[in-house]
């Protein structure tokens, strides 16, 4: 594991964008695993700048997002489909047909999750998977639990995640109670993993996940066993590590 302490959020975002940009330049047909949330917004802005300045070409890139709320249609403003279009897809030349986000609008969880897992497999797997980390150590929406989910699955969100994500909804009652997410096994199969975290609120979980024992009660801790992980955090998030 490479643990990089960036000066601040802007520096974290630029360094993380550089890693993703390097993958695209090395393989213009690469498969990106993407995340939503507040943490990667800055790095998506940087990738858009790289596209606008002619540094990056997304025309051959395929993407797979980690997760999506169950029950939100693709145009819902809090859906991850919408987030990705707003922060990246609509601003670069990626072919929309090559972008994938679990289909939260499909109420048939088993079918939606199986189809997603199969689409990743059929694409040849993910070259670089971007991850944020929840305050409880979740990656994707894999919440602390007694074991590590292997495949894309439907999860019940914990109260801590619902409360954390309610900042983006009009009220906590509007936050969906379930989500479809890549499993820990799906994530661990990515050839390279990039984790970003910023702010003092993430300091304790960064310490626990990357320097504590590996346990499904801190899902991100499994990343310590991945052969190619880069963790980029700002100084505040690194403060307890
Ligand atoms: C989002 C995702 C989540 C977030 C995590 C951190 O696709 O998979 O695991 O990465 O909840 O969210 P932020 O960045 O908003 O703190």
PDB file of C-alpha atoms and ligand atoms in Angstrom:
ATOM      1  CA  UNK A   1       0.000   0.000   0.000  1.00  0.00           C
ATOM      2  CA  UNK A   2       1.241   3.446  -0.860  1.00  0.00           C
ATOM      3  CA  UNK A   3       0.015   6.073   1.608  1.00  0.00           C
ATOM      4  CA  UNK A   4       0.354   9.595   0.244  1.00  0.00           C
ATOM      5  CA  UNK A   5      -0.290  12.682   2.377  1.00  0.00           C
ATOM      6  CA  UNK A   6      -1.303  15.591   0.168  1.00  0.00           C
ATOM      7  CA  UNK A   7      -1.092  19.180   1.378  1.00  0.00           C
ATOM      8  CA  UNK A   8      -4.791  19.918   1.074  1.00  0.00           C
ATOM      9  CA  UNK A   9      -7.951  18.988  -0.840  1.00  0.00           C
ATOM     10  CA  UNK A  10      -6.762  20.595  -4.088  1.00  0.00           C
ATOM     11  CA  UNK A  11      -3.444  18.751  -3.925  1.00  0.00           C
ATOM     12  CA  UNK A  12      -5.205  15.448  -3.108  1.00  0.00           C
ATOM     13  CA  UNK A  13      -7.556  15.965  -6.055  1.00  0.00           C
ATOM     14  CA  UNK A  14      -4.742  16.789  -8.491  1.00  0.00           C
ATOM     15  CA  UNK A  15      -2.589  13.843  -7.418  1.00  0.00           C
ATOM     16  CA  UNK A  16      -5.535  11.436  -7.658  1.00  0.00           C
ATOM     17  CA  UNK A  17      -6.546  12.827 -11.066  1.00  0.00           C
ATOM     18  CA  UNK A  18      -2.952  12.348 -12.243  1.00  0.00           C
ATOM     19  CA  UNK A  19      -3.099   8.636 -11.384  1.00  0.00           C
ATOM     20  CA  UNK A  20      -6.337   8.160 -13.306  1.00  0.00           C
ATOM     21  CA  UNK A  21      -5.042  10.246 -16.200  1.00  0.00           C
ATOM     22  CA  UNK A  22      -1.911   8.077 -16.345  1.00  0.00           C
ATOM     23  CA  UNK A  23      -4.087   4.950 -16.672  1.00  0.00           C
ATOM     24  CA  UNK A  24      -6.080   6.501 -19.525  1.00  0.00           C
ATOM     25  CA  UNK A  25      -2.915   7.583 -21.330  1.00  0.00           C
ATOM     26  CA  UNK A  26      -1.328   4.175 -20.908  1.00  0.00           C
ATOM     27  CA  UNK A  27      -4.449   2.399 -22.148  1.00  0.00           C
ATOM     28  CA  UNK A  28      -7.001   4.613 -23.972  1.00  0.00           C
ATOM     29  CA  UNK A  29      -9.498   1.728 -23.737  1.00  0.00           C
ATOM     30  CA  UNK A  30      -9.113   1.332 -19.985  1.00  0.00           C
ATOM     31  CA  UNK A  31     -11.941   0.392 -17.651  1.00  0.00           C
ATOM     32  CA  UNK A  32     -12.383   2.917 -14.857  1.00  0.00           C
ATOM     33  CA  UNK A  33     -14.192   2.094 -11.625  1.00  0.00           C
ATOM     34  CA  UNK A  34     -15.724   5.324 -10.334  1.00  0.00           C
ATOM     35  CA  UNK A  35     -17.157   6.656  -7.079  1.00  0.00           C
ATOM     36  CA  UNK A  36     -19.557   9.430  -6.157  1.00  0.00           C
ATOM     37  CA  UNK A  37     -19.684  11.551  -2.987  1.00  0.00           C
ATOM     38  CA  UNK A  38     -18.104  14.844  -1.999  1.00  0.00           C
ATOM     39  CA  UNK A  39     -14.521  13.603  -1.902  1.00  0.00           C
ATOM     40  CA  UNK A  40     -13.995  12.914  -5.641  1.00  0.00           C
ATOM     41  CA  UNK A  41     -15.711  16.072  -6.921  1.00  0.00           C
ATOM     42  CA  UNK A  42     -12.378  17.935  -7.083  1.00  0.00           C
ATOM     43  CA  UNK A  43     -10.636  15.157  -8.924  1.00  0.00           C
ATOM     44  CA  UNK A  44     -13.452  14.976 -11.492  1.00  0.00           C
ATOM     45  CA  UNK A  45     -13.028  18.744 -11.994  1.00  0.00           C
ATOM     46  CA  UNK A  46      -9.340  18.127 -12.651  1.00  0.00           C
ATOM     47  CA  UNK A  47     -10.107  15.382 -15.188  1.00  0.00           C
ATOM     48  CA  UNK A  48     -12.503  17.738 -16.970  1.00  0.00           C
ATOM     49  CA  UNK A  49      -9.739  20.356 -17.154  1.00  0.00           C
ATOM     50  CA  UNK A  50      -7.410  17.700 -18.595  1.00  0.00           C
ATOM     51  CA  UNK A  51     -10.016  16.925 -21.237  1.00  0.00           C
ATOM     52  CA  UNK A  52     -10.644  20.586 -22.061  1.00  0.00           C
ATOM     53  CA  UNK A  53      -6.936  21.285 -22.470  1.00  0.00           C
ATOM     54  CA  UNK A  54      -6.556  18.320 -24.812  1.00  0.00           C
ATOM     55  CA  UNK A  55      -4.510  16.288 -22.307  1.00  0.00           C
ATOM     56  CA  UNK A  56      -7.060  13.485 -22.028  1.00  0.00           C
ATOM     57  CA  UNK A  57      -9.301  11.638 -24.456  1.00  0.00           C
ATOM     58  CA  UNK A  58     -12.160   9.620 -22.968  1.00  0.00           C
ATOM     59  CA  UNK A  59     -13.510   8.307 -26.282  1.00  0.00           C
ATOM     60  CA  UNK A  60     -12.252   4.762 -25.670  1.00  0.00           C
ATOM     61  CA  UNK A  61     -12.831   4.687 -21.912  1.00  0.00           C
ATOM     62  CA  UNK A  62     -15.423   2.465 -20.243  1.00  0.00           C
ATOM     63  CA  UNK A  63     -16.618   3.173 -16.710  1.00  0.00           C
ATOM     64  CA  UNK A  64     -18.351   1.258 -13.951  1.00  0.00           C
ATOM     65  CA  UNK A  65     -19.633   3.089 -10.900  1.00  0.00           C
ATOM     66  CA  UNK A  66     -19.568   1.484  -7.498  1.00  0.00           C
ATOM     67  CA  UNK A  67     -23.139   1.920  -6.444  1.00  0.00           C
ATOM     68  CA  UNK A  68     -26.573   3.441  -6.796  1.00  0.00           C
ATOM     69  CA  UNK A  69     -29.555   3.995  -4.508  1.00  0.00           C
ATOM     70  CA  UNK A  70     -32.332   1.464  -4.986  1.00  0.00           C
ATOM     71  CA  UNK A  71     -35.568   3.093  -6.091  1.00  0.00           C
ATOM     72  CA  UNK A  72     -34.217   6.301  -7.640  1.00  0.00           C
ATOM     73  CA  UNK A  73     -34.614   6.731 -11.356  1.00  0.00           C
ATOM     74  CA  UNK A  74     -31.705   7.898 -13.460  1.00  0.00           C
ATOM     75  CA  UNK A  75     -32.828  11.521 -13.602  1.00  0.00           C
ATOM     76  CA  UNK A  76     -33.375  11.920  -9.867  1.00  0.00           C
ATOM     77  CA  UNK A  77     -31.019  14.692  -8.729  1.00  0.00           C
ATOM     78  CA  UNK A  78     -29.653  12.584  -5.882  1.00  0.00           C
ATOM     79  CA  UNK A  79     -29.137   9.505  -8.024  1.00  0.00           C
ATOM     80  CA  UNK A  80     -25.585   8.549  -8.794  1.00  0.00           C
ATOM     81  CA  UNK A  81     -26.477   8.412 -12.485  1.00  0.00           C
ATOM     82  CA  UNK A  82     -27.262  12.128 -12.257  1.00  0.00           C
ATOM     83  CA  UNK A  83     -24.143  12.877 -10.180  1.00  0.00           C
ATOM     84  CA  UNK A  84     -21.864  11.241 -12.713  1.00  0.00           C
ATOM     85  CA  UNK A  85     -23.416  13.024 -15.683  1.00  0.00           C
ATOM     86  CA  UNK A  86     -23.098  16.351 -13.856  1.00  0.00           C
ATOM     87  CA  UNK A  87     -19.536  15.938 -12.597  1.00  0.00           C
ATOM     88  CA  UNK A  88     -17.916  14.018 -15.432  1.00  0.00           C
ATOM     89  CA  UNK A  89     -19.804  12.269 -18.209  1.00  0.00           C
ATOM     90  CA  UNK A  90     -21.515  15.331 -19.727  1.00  0.00           C
ATOM     91  CA  UNK A  91     -18.277  17.326 -19.573  1.00  0.00           C
ATOM     92  CA  UNK A  92     -15.966  14.912 -21.402  1.00  0.00           C
ATOM     93  CA  UNK A  93     -16.136  12.830 -24.584  1.00  0.00           C
ATOM     94  CA  UNK A  94     -16.888   9.476 -22.953  1.00  0.00           C
ATOM     95  CA  UNK A  95     -19.466   7.485 -24.942  1.00  0.00           C
ATOM     96  CA  UNK A  96     -22.602   7.323 -22.731  1.00  0.00           C
ATOM     97  CA  UNK A  97     -23.075   3.730 -23.923  1.00  0.00           C
ATOM     98  CA  UNK A  98     -19.775   2.884 -22.227  1.00  0.00           C
ATOM     99  CA  UNK A  99     -20.767   4.308 -18.833  1.00  0.00           C
ATOM    100  CA  UNK A 100     -22.293   1.926 -16.311  1.00  0.00           C
ATOM    101  CA  UNK A 101     -23.988   2.577 -12.987  1.00  0.00           C
ATOM    102  CA  UNK A 102     -26.032  -0.096 -11.175  1.00  0.00           C
ATOM    103  CA  UNK A 103     -29.670   0.220 -12.222  1.00  0.00           C
ATOM    104  CA  UNK A 104     -31.369   1.503  -9.083  1.00  0.00           C
ATOM    105  CA  UNK A 105     -34.598   1.925 -11.023  1.00  0.00           C
ATOM    106  CA  UNK A 106     -34.875  -1.856 -11.437  1.00  0.00           C
ATOM    107  CA  UNK A 107     -36.829  -3.137  -8.427  1.00  0.00           C
ATOM    108  CA  UNK A 108     -35.631  -6.678  -9.141  1.00  0.00           C
ATOM    109  CA  UNK A 109     -32.478  -6.535  -7.028  1.00  0.00           C
ATOM    110  CA  UNK A 110     -31.193  -9.998  -7.897  1.00  0.00           C
ATOM    111  CA  UNK A 111     -31.438  -9.383 -11.651  1.00  0.00           C
ATOM    112  CA  UNK A 112     -29.984  -5.868 -11.478  1.00  0.00           C
ATOM    113  CA  UNK A 113     -27.009  -6.975  -9.359  1.00  0.00           C
ATOM    114  CA  UNK A 114     -26.296 -10.111 -11.403  1.00  0.00           C
ATOM    115  CA  UNK A 115     -26.404  -8.123 -14.657  1.00  0.00           C
ATOM    116  CA  UNK A 116     -23.970  -5.567 -13.245  1.00  0.00           C
ATOM    117  CA  UNK A 117     -21.475  -8.153 -12.062  1.00  0.00           C
ATOM    118  CA  UNK A 118     -21.688  -9.848 -15.469  1.00  0.00           C
ATOM    119  CA  UNK A 119     -21.152  -6.560 -17.346  1.00  0.00           C
ATOM    120  CA  UNK A 120     -17.928  -5.925 -15.396  1.00  0.00           C
ATOM    121  CA  UNK A 121     -16.743  -9.463 -16.092  1.00  0.00           C
ATOM    122  CA  UNK A 122     -17.632  -9.209 -19.807  1.00  0.00           C
ATOM    123  CA  UNK A 123     -15.649  -5.955 -20.060  1.00  0.00           C
ATOM    124  CA  UNK A 124     -12.563  -7.767 -18.800  1.00  0.00           C
ATOM    125  CA  UNK A 125     -12.577  -6.328 -15.277  1.00  0.00           C
ATOM    126  CA  UNK A 126     -11.648  -2.932 -13.887  1.00  0.00           C
ATOM    127  CA  UNK A 127      -8.183  -1.442 -14.396  1.00  0.00           C
ATOM    128  CA  UNK A 128      -8.340   1.240 -11.709  1.00  0.00           C
ATOM    129  CA  UNK A 129     -11.031   1.530  -9.056  1.00  0.00           C
ATOM    130  CA  UNK A 130     -11.525   4.889  -7.357  1.00  0.00           C
ATOM    131  CA  UNK A 131     -12.917   4.738  -3.804  1.00  0.00           C
ATOM    132  CA  UNK A 132     -13.994   7.204  -1.160  1.00  0.00           C
ATOM    133  CA  UNK A 133     -14.432   5.942   2.383  1.00  0.00           C
ATOM    134  CA  UNK A 134     -17.449   6.322   4.671  1.00  0.00           C
ATOM    135  CA  UNK A 135     -17.078   7.436   8.299  1.00  0.00           C
ATOM    136  CA  UNK A 136     -17.888   3.852   9.299  1.00  0.00           C
ATOM    137  CA  UNK A 137     -15.332   2.397   6.878  1.00  0.00           C
ATOM    138  CA  UNK A 138     -17.750   1.503   4.110  1.00  0.00           C
ATOM    139  CA  UNK A 139     -16.491   1.298   0.545  1.00  0.00           C
ATOM    140  CA  UNK A 140     -19.122   1.415  -2.132  1.00  0.00           C
ATOM    141  CA  UNK A 141     -22.126   0.816   0.095  1.00  0.00           C
ATOM    142  CA  UNK A 142     -20.594  -2.228   1.772  1.00  0.00           C
ATOM    143  CA  UNK A 143     -21.445  -1.446   5.359  1.00  0.00           C
ATOM    144  CA  UNK A 144     -19.750  -2.902   8.456  1.00  0.00           C
ATOM    145  CA  UNK A 145     -20.984  -6.482   8.824  1.00  0.00           C
ATOM    146  CA  UNK A 146     -19.970  -9.937   9.942  1.00  0.00           C
ATOM    147  CA  UNK A 147     -18.483 -10.810   6.561  1.00  0.00           C
ATOM    148  CA  UNK A 148     -17.246  -9.266   3.298  1.00  0.00           C
ATOM    149  CA  UNK A 149     -19.895  -9.399   0.506  1.00  0.00           C
ATOM    150  CA  UNK A 150     -18.370 -11.020  -2.579  1.00  0.00           C
ATOM    151  CA  UNK A 151     -20.501  -9.755  -5.450  1.00  0.00           C
ATOM    152  CA  UNK A 152     -22.677  -6.817  -6.471  1.00  0.00           C
ATOM    153  CA  UNK A 153     -25.558  -6.932  -4.006  1.00  0.00           C
ATOM    154  CA  UNK A 154     -28.473  -5.056  -2.495  1.00  0.00           C
ATOM    155  CA  UNK A 155     -27.692  -3.606   0.941  1.00  0.00           C
ATOM    156  CA  UNK A 156     -29.653  -2.007   3.732  1.00  0.00           C
ATOM    157  CA  UNK A 157     -27.947   1.300   4.484  1.00  0.00           C
ATOM    158  CA  UNK A 158     -26.936   1.879   8.088  1.00  0.00           C
ATOM    159  CA  UNK A 159     -28.314   4.746  10.121  1.00  0.00           C
ATOM    160  CA  UNK A 160     -24.871   6.395  10.061  1.00  0.00           C
ATOM    161  CA  UNK A 161     -24.771   6.336   6.244  1.00  0.00           C
ATOM    162  CA  UNK A 162     -28.373   7.526   5.919  1.00  0.00           C
ATOM    163  CA  UNK A 163     -27.633  10.425   8.275  1.00  0.00           C
ATOM    164  CA  UNK A 164     -24.353  11.286   6.513  1.00  0.00           C
ATOM    165  CA  UNK A 165     -26.023  11.277   3.092  1.00  0.00           C
ATOM    166  CA  UNK A 166     -29.131  13.152   4.208  1.00  0.00           C
ATOM    167  CA  UNK A 167     -27.181  16.412   3.764  1.00  0.00           C
ATOM    168  CA  UNK A 168     -27.833  16.045   0.042  1.00  0.00           C
ATOM    169  CA  UNK A 169     -31.582  15.376   0.352  1.00  0.00           C
ATOM    170  CA  UNK A 170     -34.334  17.746   1.527  1.00  0.00           C
ATOM    171  CA  UNK A 171     -34.906  15.587   4.601  1.00  0.00           C
ATOM    172  CA  UNK A 172     -33.541  12.385   6.122  1.00  0.00           C
ATOM    173  CA  UNK A 173     -36.859  10.645   5.322  1.00  0.00           C
ATOM    174  CA  UNK A 174     -36.114  11.017   1.613  1.00  0.00           C
ATOM    175  CA  UNK A 175     -32.844   9.070   1.739  1.00  0.00           C
ATOM    176  CA  UNK A 176     -33.422   5.623   0.214  1.00  0.00           C
ATOM    177  CA  UNK A 177     -32.998   2.780   2.695  1.00  0.00           C
ATOM    178  CA  UNK A 178     -31.268   0.443   0.264  1.00  0.00           C
ATOM    179  CA  UNK A 179     -28.648   0.549  -2.472  1.00  0.00           C
ATOM    180  CA  UNK A 180     -27.080  -1.712  -5.063  1.00  0.00           C
ATOM    181  CA  UNK A 181     -23.320  -1.877  -4.662  1.00  0.00           C
ATOM    182  CA  UNK A 182     -20.350  -3.726  -6.058  1.00  0.00           C
ATOM    183  CA  UNK A 183     -19.307  -6.300  -3.473  1.00  0.00           C
ATOM    184  CA  UNK A 184     -15.990  -6.270  -1.663  1.00  0.00           C
ATOM    185  CA  UNK A 185     -14.977  -9.185  -3.892  1.00  0.00           C
ATOM    186  CA  UNK A 186     -15.866  -7.144  -6.997  1.00  0.00           C
ATOM    187  CA  UNK A 187     -13.766  -4.220  -5.733  1.00  0.00           C
ATOM    188  CA  UNK A 188     -10.804  -6.411  -4.749  1.00  0.00           C
ATOM    189  CA  UNK A 189     -10.646  -7.808  -8.307  1.00  0.00           C
ATOM    190  CA  UNK A 190      -9.763  -4.368  -9.727  1.00  0.00           C
ATOM    191  CA  UNK A 191      -6.161  -4.385 -10.905  1.00  0.00           C
ATOM    192  CA  UNK A 192      -5.368  -1.124  -9.150  1.00  0.00           C
ATOM    193  CA  UNK A 193      -7.172   0.734  -6.370  1.00  0.00           C
ATOM    194  CA  UNK A 194      -7.071   4.443  -5.555  1.00  0.00           C
ATOM    195  CA  UNK A 195      -8.600   5.679  -2.294  1.00  0.00           C
ATOM    196  CA  UNK A 196      -9.155   9.356  -1.544  1.00  0.00           C
ATOM    197  CA  UNK A 197     -10.127  10.934   1.792  1.00  0.00           C
ATOM    198  CA  UNK A 198     -10.008  14.460   3.123  1.00  0.00           C
ATOM    199  CA  UNK A 199     -10.874  16.439   6.220  1.00  0.00           C
ATOM    200  CA  UNK A 200     -10.522  15.829   9.944  1.00  0.00           C
ATOM    201  CA  UNK A 201     -13.808  13.915  10.031  1.00  0.00           C
ATOM    202  CA  UNK A 202     -12.108  11.074   8.154  1.00  0.00           C
ATOM    203  CA  UNK A 203      -8.933  10.939  10.298  1.00  0.00           C
ATOM    204  CA  UNK A 204     -10.106   8.185  12.666  1.00  0.00           C
ATOM    205  CA  UNK A 205     -11.436   5.912   9.932  1.00  0.00           C
ATOM    206  CA  UNK A 206      -8.316   6.420   7.782  1.00  0.00           C
ATOM    207  CA  UNK A 207      -6.228   5.263  10.757  1.00  0.00           C
ATOM    208  CA  UNK A 208      -8.500   2.290  11.508  1.00  0.00           C
ATOM    209  CA  UNK A 209      -8.900   1.172   7.892  1.00  0.00           C
ATOM    210  CA  UNK A 210      -5.287   1.363   6.766  1.00  0.00           C
ATOM    211  CA  UNK A 211      -3.326   0.862   9.980  1.00  0.00           C
ATOM    212  CA  UNK A 212      -5.703  -1.226  12.110  1.00  0.00           C
ATOM    213  CA  UNK A 213      -6.689  -4.885  11.959  1.00  0.00           C
ATOM    214  CA  UNK A 214      -8.393  -6.246   8.840  1.00  0.00           C
ATOM    215  CA  UNK A 215     -12.011  -6.878   9.752  1.00  0.00           C
ATOM    216  CA  UNK A 216     -15.388  -6.792   7.966  1.00  0.00           C
ATOM    217  CA  UNK A 217     -16.512  -4.407  10.687  1.00  0.00           C
ATOM    218  CA  UNK A 218     -14.232  -1.884   8.931  1.00  0.00           C
ATOM    219  CA  UNK A 219     -14.868  -2.914   5.306  1.00  0.00           C
ATOM    220  CA  UNK A 220     -12.101  -0.727   3.822  1.00  0.00           C
ATOM    221  CA  UNK A 221      -9.501  -2.544   5.948  1.00  0.00           C
ATOM    222  CA  UNK A 222      -9.575  -5.429   3.430  1.00  0.00           C
ATOM    223  CA  UNK A 223      -7.743  -3.120   1.028  1.00  0.00           C
ATOM    224  CA  UNK A 224      -4.581  -3.748   3.068  1.00  0.00           C
ATOM    225  CA  UNK A 225      -4.547  -7.161   1.331  1.00  0.00           C
ATOM    226  CA  UNK A 226      -4.788  -5.760  -2.205  1.00  0.00           C
ATOM    227  CA  UNK A 227      -1.468  -5.859  -4.095  1.00  0.00           C
ATOM    228  CA  UNK A 228      -1.746  -2.398  -5.707  1.00  0.00           C
ATOM    229  CA  UNK A 229      -3.438   0.256  -3.568  1.00  0.00           C
ATOM    230  CA  UNK A 230      -2.673   3.956  -3.412  1.00  0.00           C
ATOM    231  CA  UNK A 231      -4.321   5.955  -0.620  1.00  0.00           C
ATOM    232  CA  UNK A 232      -4.193   9.722  -1.071  1.00  0.00           C
ATOM    233  CA  UNK A 233      -5.374  11.788   1.889  1.00  0.00           C
ATOM    234  CA  UNK A 234      -4.981  15.420   2.867  1.00  0.00           C
ATOM    235  CA  UNK A 235      -3.069  16.410   6.019  1.00  0.00           C
ATOM    236  CA  UNK A 236      -6.240  16.602   8.113  1.00  0.00           C
ATOM    237  CA  UNK A 237      -7.355  13.092   7.207  1.00  0.00           C
ATOM    238  CA  UNK A 238      -3.823  11.820   7.900  1.00  0.00           C
ATOM    239  CA  UNK A 239      -3.633  13.476  11.325  1.00  0.00           C
ATOM    240  CA  UNK A 240      -4.176  10.278  13.384  1.00  0.00           C
ATOM    241  CA  UNK A 241      -2.204   7.874  11.161  1.00  0.00           C
TER     242      UNK A 241
HETATM  243  C1  LIG B   1     -19.968   6.606  -3.322  1.00  0.00           C
HETATM  244  C2  LIG B   1     -19.498   5.584  -2.405  1.00  0.00           C
HETATM  245  C3  LIG B   1     -19.297   5.861  -0.954  1.00  0.00           C
HETATM  246  C4  LIG B   1     -18.526   7.161  -0.668  1.00  0.00           C
HETATM  247  C5  LIG B   1     -18.383   7.385   0.825  1.00  0.00           C
HETATM  248  C6  LIG B   1     -17.681   8.683   1.131  1.00  0.00           C
HETATM  249  O1  LIG B   1     -20.091   6.072  -4.630  1.00  0.00           O
HETATM  250  O2  LIG B   1     -19.299   4.503  -2.830  1.00  0.00           O
HETATM  251  O3  LIG B   1     -18.620   4.768  -0.380  1.00  0.00           O
HETATM  252  O4  LIG B   1     -17.274   7.078  -1.274  1.00  0.00           O
HETATM  253  O5  LIG B   1     -19.644   7.388   1.425  1.00  0.00           O
HETATM  254  O6  LIG B   1     -18.495   9.739   0.718  1.00  0.00           O
HETATM  255  P1  LIG B   1     -17.980  11.253   0.746  1.00  0.00           P
HETATM  256  O7  LIG B   1     -16.924  11.361  -0.299  1.00  0.00           O
HETATM  257  O8  LIG B   1     -19.196  12.067   0.399  1.00  0.00           O
HETATM  258  O9  LIG B   1     -17.459  11.500   2.121  1.00  0.00           O
END
